[in-house]
Coordinates of C-alpha atoms in Angstrom, one line a residue:
X288 CA -0.4 3.5 -22.4
X289 CA 1.9 4.7 -19.6
X290 CA 1.2 3.5 -16.2
X291 CA 2.2 6.1 -13.7
X292 CA 1.4 4.4 -10.5
X293 CA -0.2 1.2 -9.2
X294 CA -2.6 0.6 -6.3
X295 CA -4.3 -2.4 -4.7
X296 CA -7.9 -1.6 -3.7
X297 CA -9.5 -3.8 -0.9
X298 CA -13.0 -3.7 0.2
X299 CA -13.2 -4.5 4.0
X300 CA -15.5 -4.0 6.9
X301 CA -13.2 -2.1 9.3
X302 CA -10.9 0.2 7.4
X303 CA -9.0 1.6 10.4
X304 CA -8.1 -1.9 11.5
X305 CA -6.6 -3.0 8.2
X306 CA -4.8 0.5 7.9
X307 CA -3.3 0.0 11.4
X308 CA -2.2 -3.5 10.5
X309 CA -0.5 -2.3 7.5
X310 CA 1.1 0.8 9.0
X311 CA 2.2 -0.9 12.2
X312 CA 3.6 -4.3 10.7
X313 CA 4.4 -3.4 7.0
X314 CA 5.7 0.1 7.2
X315 CA 2.9 1.8 5.2
X316 CA 2.1 5.4 5.8
X317 CA -1.3 6.9 5.6
X318 CA -1.3 9.2 2.6
X319 CA -5.1 10.2 2.7
X320 CA -8.1 9.1 4.9
X321 CA -11.8 9.9 5.2
X322 CA -14.9 8.1 6.5
X323 CA -14.8 4.6 4.9
X324 CA -11.6 5.2 3.1
X325 CA -7.8 5.0 3.5
X326 CA -4.9 5.3 1.0
X327 CA -1.7 3.8 2.3
X328 CA 1.7 4.4 0.6
X329 CA 5.3 3.0 0.6
X330 CA 8.1 4.1 -1.6
X331 CA 8.9 0.6 -2.7
X332 CA 5.5 -1.0 -3.0
X333 CA 2.1 -0.3 -4.7
X334 CA -0.3 1.9 -2.8
X335 CA -3.1 0.1 -0.8
X336 CA -6.5 1.6 -1.0
X337 CA -9.0 0.5 1.7
X338 CA -12.7 0.9 1.0
X339 CA -15.4 0.2 3.6
X340 CA -17.8 -2.4 2.3
X341 CA -21.0 -0.7 1.1
X342 CA -19.4 2.5 0.3
X343 CA -21.1 4.3 -2.6
X344 CA -17.8 4.9 -4.6
X345 CA -18.0 1.1 -5.4
X346 CA -20.4 -0.2 -8.3
X347 CA -23.6 -1.1 -7.0
X348 CA -23.3 -4.8 -7.5
X349 CA -19.9 -4.9 -5.8
X350 CA -20.6 -2.7 -2.7
X351 CA -21.3 -5.7 -0.3
X352 CA -18.4 -7.8 -1.6
X353 CA -15.4 -8.5 0.5
X354 CA -11.6 -8.9 -0.4
X355 CA -12.2 -12.6 -0.2
X356 CA -9.8 -14.8 -2.2
X357 CA -7.2 -11.9 -2.6
X358 CA -3.7 -12.5 -1.5
X359 CA -1.6 -9.4 -1.2
X360 CA 2.1 -10.6 -1.8
X361 CA 5.2 -8.8 -1.0
X362 CA 8.5 -10.0 -2.1
X363 CA 11.3 -9.4 0.7
X364 CA 15.0 -9.5 1.1
X365 CA 15.2 -11.6 4.3
X366 CA 12.1 -13.8 4.6
X367 CA 13.2 -15.7 7.8
X368 CA 13.9 -12.4 9.4
X369 CA 10.5 -11.0 8.6
X370 CA 8.9 -14.2 9.8
X371 CA 10.6 -13.8 13.3
X372 CA 10.0 -10.0 13.4
X373 CA 6.1 -10.5 12.8
X374 CA 5.9 -13.5 15.1
X375 CA 7.8 -11.5 17.8
X376 CA 5.3 -8.7 17.4
X377 CA 2.4 -11.0 18.1
X378 CA 1.2 -11.3 14.5
X379 CA -0.7 -14.6 14.0
X380 CA 1.0 -16.6 11.2
X381 CA -1.7 -18.0 9.2
X382 CA 0.5 -20.2 7.0
X383 CA 3.8 -21.3 8.3
X384 CA 7.1 -20.7 6.5
X385 CA 7.4 -23.2 3.7
X386 CA 9.2 -23.9 0.4
X387 CA 7.5 -24.8 -2.8
X388 CA 9.0 -27.1 -5.4
X389 CA 9.4 -24.3 -7.9
X390 CA 11.7 -22.3 -5.3
X391 CA 9.3 -19.9 -3.8
X392 CA 9.6 -19.6 -0.1
X393 CA 6.6 -17.9 1.7
X394 CA 4.6 -17.4 4.8
X395 CA 1.3 -15.7 5.3
X396 CA -0.5 -13.6 7.9
X397 CA -4.0 -12.5 7.9
X398 CA -5.1 -8.8 8.8
X399 CA -8.0 -8.2 11.1
X400 CA -10.4 -8.1 8.1
X401 CA -9.4 -11.5 6.8
X402 CA -7.1 -10.1 4.0
X403 CA -4.1 -12.5 3.4
X404 CA -0.8 -11.0 3.3
X405 CA 2.0 -13.3 1.9
X406 CA 5.6 -12.6 2.3
X407 CA 7.8 -14.3 -0.3
X408 CA 11.4 -14.9 -1.4
X409 CA 13.0 -17.1 -4.0
X410 CA 15.3 -19.9 -3.4
X411 CA 18.3 -20.0 -5.8
X412 CA 19.6 -23.5 -6.3
X413 CA 22.6 -24.6 -8.2
X414 CA 20.2 -25.8 -11.0
X415 CA 18.5 -22.5 -11.1
X416 CA 21.9 -20.8 -11.2
X417 CA 23.1 -23.2 -14.0
X418 CA 19.9 -22.3 -16.1
X419 CA 20.6 -18.6 -15.6
X420 CA 24.3 -19.0 -16.6
X421 CA 23.2 -21.0 -19.8
X422 CA 20.6 -18.5 -20.8
X423 CA 23.2 -15.5 -20.3
X424 CA 25.7 -17.5 -22.3
X425 CA 23.2 -18.2 -25.2
X426 CA 22.3 -14.4 -25.1
X427 CA 26.0 -13.3 -25.5
X428 CA 26.6 -15.4 -28.6

């Protein structure tokens, strides 16, 4: 199998609201749109497909489900700068900037339909660097 593209498909109540949130705050561009549907794209990320809840393109048993429990995560270069940029733009931060014990730094925002968007970067500690050096050294032998 050869995968030629990747997309995240989210079922929401208000497609234009989520599309506007992603284009305004995350640099996505609308590639296609119709009633109850939007396809958003960025060169450096998977496409995001937004489908209106109840639309017939979804299997019958799934039409009324919402994107509950889904977290869309983007790894970024400068997490603190993105945090400040979004906060300055008036985006409500639903989980404050934090660092996990395994080295992940993150914060979350929530779009108008309740979709959680998480921005992430990774903290490199001296222990992590030492492990990487040891692995590189072992591979070269």
